[in-house]
XYZ file of N, CA and C in Angstrom:
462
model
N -24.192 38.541 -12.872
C -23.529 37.401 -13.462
C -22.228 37.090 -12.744
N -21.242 38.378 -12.508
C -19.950 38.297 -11.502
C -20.746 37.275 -10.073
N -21.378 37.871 -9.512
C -21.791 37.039 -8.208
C -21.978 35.742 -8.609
N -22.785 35.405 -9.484
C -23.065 33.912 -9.732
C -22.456 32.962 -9.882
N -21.305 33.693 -10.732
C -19.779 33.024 -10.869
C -18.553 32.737 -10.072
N -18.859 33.779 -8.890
C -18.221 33.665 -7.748
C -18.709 33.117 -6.602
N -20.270 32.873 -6.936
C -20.455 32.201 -5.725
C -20.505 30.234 -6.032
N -20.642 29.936 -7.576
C -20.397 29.125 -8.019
C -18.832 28.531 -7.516
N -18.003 29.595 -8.074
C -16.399 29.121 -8.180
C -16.409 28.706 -6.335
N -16.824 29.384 -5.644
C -16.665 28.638 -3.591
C -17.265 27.785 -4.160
N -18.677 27.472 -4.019
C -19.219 25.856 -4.056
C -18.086 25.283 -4.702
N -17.678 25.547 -5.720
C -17.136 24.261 -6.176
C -15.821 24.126 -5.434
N -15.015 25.036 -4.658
C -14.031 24.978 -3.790
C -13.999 24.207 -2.784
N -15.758 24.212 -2.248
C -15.383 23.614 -0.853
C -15.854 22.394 -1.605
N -16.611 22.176 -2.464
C -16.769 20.672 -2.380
C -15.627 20.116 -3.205
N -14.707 20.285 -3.484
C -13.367 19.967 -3.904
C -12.277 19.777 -2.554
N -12.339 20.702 -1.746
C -11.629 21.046 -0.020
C -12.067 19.175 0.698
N -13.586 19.530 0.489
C -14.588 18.557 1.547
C -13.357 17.431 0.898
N -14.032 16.824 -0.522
C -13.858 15.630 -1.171
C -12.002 15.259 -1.011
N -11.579 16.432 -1.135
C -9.649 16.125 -1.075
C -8.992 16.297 0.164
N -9.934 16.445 1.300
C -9.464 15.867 2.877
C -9.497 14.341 3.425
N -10.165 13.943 2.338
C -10.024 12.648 2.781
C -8.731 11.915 3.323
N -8.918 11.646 4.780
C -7.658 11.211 5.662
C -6.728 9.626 4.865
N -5.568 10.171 4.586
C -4.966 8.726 4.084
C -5.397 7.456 5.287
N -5.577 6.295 4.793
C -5.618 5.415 5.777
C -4.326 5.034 5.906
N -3.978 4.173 7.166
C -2.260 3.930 7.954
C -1.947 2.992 6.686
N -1.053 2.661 6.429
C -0.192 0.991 6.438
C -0.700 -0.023 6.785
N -1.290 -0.964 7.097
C -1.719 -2.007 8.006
C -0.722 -3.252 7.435
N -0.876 -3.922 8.628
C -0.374 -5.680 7.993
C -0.755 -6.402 8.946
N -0.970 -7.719 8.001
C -1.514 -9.106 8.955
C -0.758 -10.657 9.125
N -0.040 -10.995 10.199
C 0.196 -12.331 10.104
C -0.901 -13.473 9.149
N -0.500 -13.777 8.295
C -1.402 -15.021 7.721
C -1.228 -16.278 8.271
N -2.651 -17.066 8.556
C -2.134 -18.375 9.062
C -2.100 -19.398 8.390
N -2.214 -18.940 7.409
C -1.377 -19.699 6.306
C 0.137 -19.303 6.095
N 0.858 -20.720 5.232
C 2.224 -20.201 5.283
C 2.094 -20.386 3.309
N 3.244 -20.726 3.038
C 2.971 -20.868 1.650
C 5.104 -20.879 1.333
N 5.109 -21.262 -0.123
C 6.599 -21.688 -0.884
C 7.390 -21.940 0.078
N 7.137 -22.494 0.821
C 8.309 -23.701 1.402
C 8.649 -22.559 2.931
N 7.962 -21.492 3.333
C 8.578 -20.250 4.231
C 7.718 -20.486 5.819
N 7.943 -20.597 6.442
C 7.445 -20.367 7.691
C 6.580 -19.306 7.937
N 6.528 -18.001 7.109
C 6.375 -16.934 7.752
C 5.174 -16.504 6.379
N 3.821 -15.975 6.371
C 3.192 -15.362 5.390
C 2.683 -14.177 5.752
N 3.036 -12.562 5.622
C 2.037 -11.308 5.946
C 2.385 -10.865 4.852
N 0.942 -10.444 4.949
C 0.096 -9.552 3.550
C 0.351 -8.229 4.344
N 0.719 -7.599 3.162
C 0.927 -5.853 3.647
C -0.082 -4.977 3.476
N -1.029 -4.704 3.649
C -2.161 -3.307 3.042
C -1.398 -1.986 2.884
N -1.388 -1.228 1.847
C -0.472 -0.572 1.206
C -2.000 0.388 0.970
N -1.870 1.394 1.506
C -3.061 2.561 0.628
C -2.883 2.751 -0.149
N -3.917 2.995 -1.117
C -3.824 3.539 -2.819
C -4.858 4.434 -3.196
N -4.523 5.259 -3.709
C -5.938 6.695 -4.068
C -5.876 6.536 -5.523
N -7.163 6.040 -6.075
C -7.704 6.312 -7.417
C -7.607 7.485 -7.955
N -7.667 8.728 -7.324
C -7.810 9.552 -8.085
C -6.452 10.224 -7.561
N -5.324 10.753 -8.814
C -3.975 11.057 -8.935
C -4.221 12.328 -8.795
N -2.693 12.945 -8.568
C -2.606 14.169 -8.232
C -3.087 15.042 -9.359
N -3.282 14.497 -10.403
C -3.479 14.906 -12.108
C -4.775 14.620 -12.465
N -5.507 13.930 -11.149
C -6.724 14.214 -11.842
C -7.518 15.107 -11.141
N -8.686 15.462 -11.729
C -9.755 16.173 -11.446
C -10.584 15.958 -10.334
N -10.984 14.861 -10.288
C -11.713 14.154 -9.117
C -10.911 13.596 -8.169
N -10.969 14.020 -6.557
C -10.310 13.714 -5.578
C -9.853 12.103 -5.603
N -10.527 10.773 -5.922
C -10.892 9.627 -5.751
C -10.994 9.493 -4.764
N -10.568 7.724 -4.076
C -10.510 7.333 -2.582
C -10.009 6.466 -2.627
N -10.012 6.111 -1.279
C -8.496 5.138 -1.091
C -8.951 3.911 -0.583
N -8.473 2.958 -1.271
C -8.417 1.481 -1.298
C -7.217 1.162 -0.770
N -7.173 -0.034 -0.426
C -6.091 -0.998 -0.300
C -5.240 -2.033 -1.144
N -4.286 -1.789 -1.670
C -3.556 -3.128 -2.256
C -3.205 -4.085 -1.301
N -2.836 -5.210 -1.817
C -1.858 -6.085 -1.084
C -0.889 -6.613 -2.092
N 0.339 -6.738 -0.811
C 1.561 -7.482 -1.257
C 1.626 -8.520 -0.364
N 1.727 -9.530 -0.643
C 2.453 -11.428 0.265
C 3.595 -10.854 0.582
N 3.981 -10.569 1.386
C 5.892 -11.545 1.666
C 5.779 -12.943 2.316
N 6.876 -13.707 1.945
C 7.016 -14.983 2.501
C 8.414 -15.259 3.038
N 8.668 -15.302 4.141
C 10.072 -15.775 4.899
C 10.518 -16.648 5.965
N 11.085 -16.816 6.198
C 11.537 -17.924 7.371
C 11.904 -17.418 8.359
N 12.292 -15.927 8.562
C 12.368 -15.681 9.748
C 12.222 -14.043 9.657
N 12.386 -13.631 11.349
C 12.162 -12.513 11.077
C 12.711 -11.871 11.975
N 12.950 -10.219 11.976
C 14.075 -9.417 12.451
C 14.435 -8.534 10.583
N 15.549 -8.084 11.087
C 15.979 -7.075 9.672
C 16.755 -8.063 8.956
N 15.861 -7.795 7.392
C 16.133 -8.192 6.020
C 16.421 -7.841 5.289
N 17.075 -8.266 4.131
C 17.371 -7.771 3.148
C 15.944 -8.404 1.991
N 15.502 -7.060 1.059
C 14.408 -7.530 0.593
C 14.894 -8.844 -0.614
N 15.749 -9.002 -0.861
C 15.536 -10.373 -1.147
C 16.210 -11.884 -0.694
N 15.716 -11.474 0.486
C 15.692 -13.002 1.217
C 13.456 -13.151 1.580
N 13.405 -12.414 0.629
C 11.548 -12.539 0.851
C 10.965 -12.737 -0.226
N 9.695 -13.502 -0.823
C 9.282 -14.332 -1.475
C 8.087 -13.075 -1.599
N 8.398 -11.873 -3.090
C 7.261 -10.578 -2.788
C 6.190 -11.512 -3.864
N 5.273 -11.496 -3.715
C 3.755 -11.650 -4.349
C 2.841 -10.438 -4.569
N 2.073 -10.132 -5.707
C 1.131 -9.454 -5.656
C -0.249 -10.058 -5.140
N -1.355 -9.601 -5.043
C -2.771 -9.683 -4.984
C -2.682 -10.884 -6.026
N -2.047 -10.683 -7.472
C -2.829 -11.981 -8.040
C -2.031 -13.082 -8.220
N -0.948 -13.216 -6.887
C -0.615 -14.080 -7.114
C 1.345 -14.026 -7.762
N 0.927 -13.209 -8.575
C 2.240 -13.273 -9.454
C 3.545 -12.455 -8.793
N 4.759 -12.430 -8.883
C 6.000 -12.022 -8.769
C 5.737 -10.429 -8.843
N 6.305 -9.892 -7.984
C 6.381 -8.893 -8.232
C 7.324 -8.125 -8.857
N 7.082 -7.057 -10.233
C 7.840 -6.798 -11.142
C 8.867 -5.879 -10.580
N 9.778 -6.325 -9.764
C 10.889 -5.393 -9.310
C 11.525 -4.454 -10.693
N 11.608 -5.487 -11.645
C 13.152 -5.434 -12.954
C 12.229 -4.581 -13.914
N 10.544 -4.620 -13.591
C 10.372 -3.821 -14.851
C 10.539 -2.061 -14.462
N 10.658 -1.915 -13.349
C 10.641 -0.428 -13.103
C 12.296 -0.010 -12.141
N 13.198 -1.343 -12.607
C 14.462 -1.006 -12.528
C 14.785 -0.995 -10.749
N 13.816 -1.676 -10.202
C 14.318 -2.274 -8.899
C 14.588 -3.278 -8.452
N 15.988 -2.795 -7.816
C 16.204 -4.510 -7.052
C 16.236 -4.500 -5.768
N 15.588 -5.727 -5.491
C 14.754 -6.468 -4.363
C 15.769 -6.452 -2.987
N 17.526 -6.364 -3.705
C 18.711 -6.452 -2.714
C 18.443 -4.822 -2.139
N 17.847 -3.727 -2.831
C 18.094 -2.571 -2.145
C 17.359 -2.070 -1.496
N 15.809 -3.483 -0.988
C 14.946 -2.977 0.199
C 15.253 -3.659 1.140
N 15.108 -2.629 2.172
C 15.452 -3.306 3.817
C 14.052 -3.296 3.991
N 13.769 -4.698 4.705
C 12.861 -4.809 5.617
C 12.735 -5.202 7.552
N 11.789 -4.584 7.914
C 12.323 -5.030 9.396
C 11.297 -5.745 10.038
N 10.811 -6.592 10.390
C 9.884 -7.858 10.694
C 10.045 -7.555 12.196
N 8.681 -7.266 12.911
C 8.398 -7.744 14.247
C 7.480 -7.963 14.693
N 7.290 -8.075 15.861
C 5.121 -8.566 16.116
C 4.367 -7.464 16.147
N 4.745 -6.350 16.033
C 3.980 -5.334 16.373
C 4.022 -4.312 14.881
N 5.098 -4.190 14.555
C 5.412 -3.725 12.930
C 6.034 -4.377 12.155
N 5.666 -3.635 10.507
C 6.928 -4.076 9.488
C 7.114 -3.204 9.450
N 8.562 -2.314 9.119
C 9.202 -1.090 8.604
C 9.489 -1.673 7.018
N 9.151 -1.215 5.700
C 9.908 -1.088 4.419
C 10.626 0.335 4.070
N 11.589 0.233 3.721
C 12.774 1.152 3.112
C 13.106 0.466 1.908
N 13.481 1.646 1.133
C 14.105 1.513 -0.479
C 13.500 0.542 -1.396
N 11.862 0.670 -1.440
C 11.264 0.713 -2.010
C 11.028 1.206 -2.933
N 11.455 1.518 -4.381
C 11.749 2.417 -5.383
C 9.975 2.613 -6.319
N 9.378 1.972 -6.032
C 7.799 2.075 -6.828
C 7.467 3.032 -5.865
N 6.807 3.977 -6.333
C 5.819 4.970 -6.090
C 4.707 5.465 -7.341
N 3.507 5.462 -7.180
C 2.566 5.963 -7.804
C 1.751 7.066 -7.709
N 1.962 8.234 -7.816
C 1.258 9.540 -7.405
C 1.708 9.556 -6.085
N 1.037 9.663 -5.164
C 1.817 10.064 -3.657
C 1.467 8.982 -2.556
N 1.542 7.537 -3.781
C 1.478 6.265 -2.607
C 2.859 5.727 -2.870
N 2.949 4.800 -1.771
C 4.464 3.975 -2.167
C 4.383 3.225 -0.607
N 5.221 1.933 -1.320
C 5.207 0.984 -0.011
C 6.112 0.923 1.273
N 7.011 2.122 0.907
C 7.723 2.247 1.960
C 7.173 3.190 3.491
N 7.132 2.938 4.343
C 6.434 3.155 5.842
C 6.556 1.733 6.713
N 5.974 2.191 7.520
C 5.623 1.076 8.826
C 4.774 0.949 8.896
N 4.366 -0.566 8.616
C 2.897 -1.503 8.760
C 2.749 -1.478 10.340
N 1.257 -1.335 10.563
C 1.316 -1.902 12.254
C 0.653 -3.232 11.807
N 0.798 -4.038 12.816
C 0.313 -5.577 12.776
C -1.021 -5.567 13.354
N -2.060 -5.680 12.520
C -3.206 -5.605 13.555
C -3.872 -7.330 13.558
N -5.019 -6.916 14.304
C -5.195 -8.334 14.699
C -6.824 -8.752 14.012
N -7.302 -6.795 13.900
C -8.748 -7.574 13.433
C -8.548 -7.701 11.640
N -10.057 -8.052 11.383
C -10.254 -8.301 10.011
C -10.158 -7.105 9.056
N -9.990 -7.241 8.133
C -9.673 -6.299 7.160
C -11.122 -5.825 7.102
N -12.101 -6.281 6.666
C -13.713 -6.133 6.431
C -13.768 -4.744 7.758
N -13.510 -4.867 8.565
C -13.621 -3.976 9.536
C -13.385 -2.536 9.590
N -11.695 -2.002 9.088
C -10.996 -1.074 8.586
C -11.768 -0.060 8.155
N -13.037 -0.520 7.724
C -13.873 0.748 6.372
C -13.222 1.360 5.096
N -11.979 0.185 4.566
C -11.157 0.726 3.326
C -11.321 -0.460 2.632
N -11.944 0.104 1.142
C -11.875 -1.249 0.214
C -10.474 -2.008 -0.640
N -10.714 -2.987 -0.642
C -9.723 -3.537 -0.977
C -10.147 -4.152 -2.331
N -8.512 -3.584 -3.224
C -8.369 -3.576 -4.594
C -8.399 -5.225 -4.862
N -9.192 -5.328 -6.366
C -9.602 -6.658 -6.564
C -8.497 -7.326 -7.734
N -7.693 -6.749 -7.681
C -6.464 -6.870 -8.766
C -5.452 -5.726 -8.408
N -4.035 -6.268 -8.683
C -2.921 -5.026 -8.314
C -2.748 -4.673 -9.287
N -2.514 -3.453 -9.152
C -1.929 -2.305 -10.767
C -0.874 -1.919 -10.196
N 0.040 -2.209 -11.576
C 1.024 -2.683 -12.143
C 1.686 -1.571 -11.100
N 2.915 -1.408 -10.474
C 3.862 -0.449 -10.011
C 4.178 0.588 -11.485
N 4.017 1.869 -11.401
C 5.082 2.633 -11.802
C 5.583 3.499 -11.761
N 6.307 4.365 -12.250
C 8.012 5.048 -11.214
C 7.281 6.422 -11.806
């Protein structure tokens, strides 16, 4: 019965090992050629996100959010001279999780975005890193992308 239980408890190790190596995917971001609220400038950020939390049981996998920024120019920002959007559209809730938008730097170039002081984090995602700018389609990536944003919280 000891053996059975111990050879049980490995199986279930490695297929826990296998399932919780799953490689984070990068940051990504995309020039949009669309512009939008009056801004010259529209990139969507892909932000990784893992369904399954450090608290849960099951490893999950990792999807993609998106965030809009919208600006007029670009070089280093202060995050609110940028127009943040979620996936559906709506404002992003800086004030409900006690952030303000003045205490993210952002840094805009053709090749990256850098975000800093980004105060949302969710289990061990958060939007602060460096986006690279890529050029192909998202469909491509092999990471699904979330069909609604959930909600930031601290």
């Amino acid at each position: 019965m000891k053996k059975i239980m111990l050879t049980m408890s490995i199986v279930m190790m490695i297929v826990l090992s296998a399932c919780c190596n799953d490689k984070k995917p990068p940051h990504r971001a995309i020039y949009s050629k669309t512009s939008g609220y009056g801004m010259q400038y529209h990139i969507v950020l892909y932000e990784p996100f893992s369904d399954g939390g450090a608290h849960s049981i099951s490893c999950g996998s990792w999807n993609y959010i998106l965030t809009h920024i919208y600006t007029d120019r670009l070089g280093a920002l202060n995050g609110s001279e940028l127009i943040w959007k979620n996936l559906d559209g709506d404002d992003f809730p800086f004030e409900e999780g006690g952030q303000n938008s003045s205490d993210i730097h952002v840094v805009i170039q053709n090749n990256t975005i850098k975000v800093q002081g980004f105060s949302y984090k969710s289990g061990n995602d958060t939007m602060n890193g460096t986006y690279t700018v890529e050029t192909s389609s998202p469909d491509s990536w092999g990471v699904p992308i979330v069909k609604g944003h959930p909600l930031p919280s601290q």
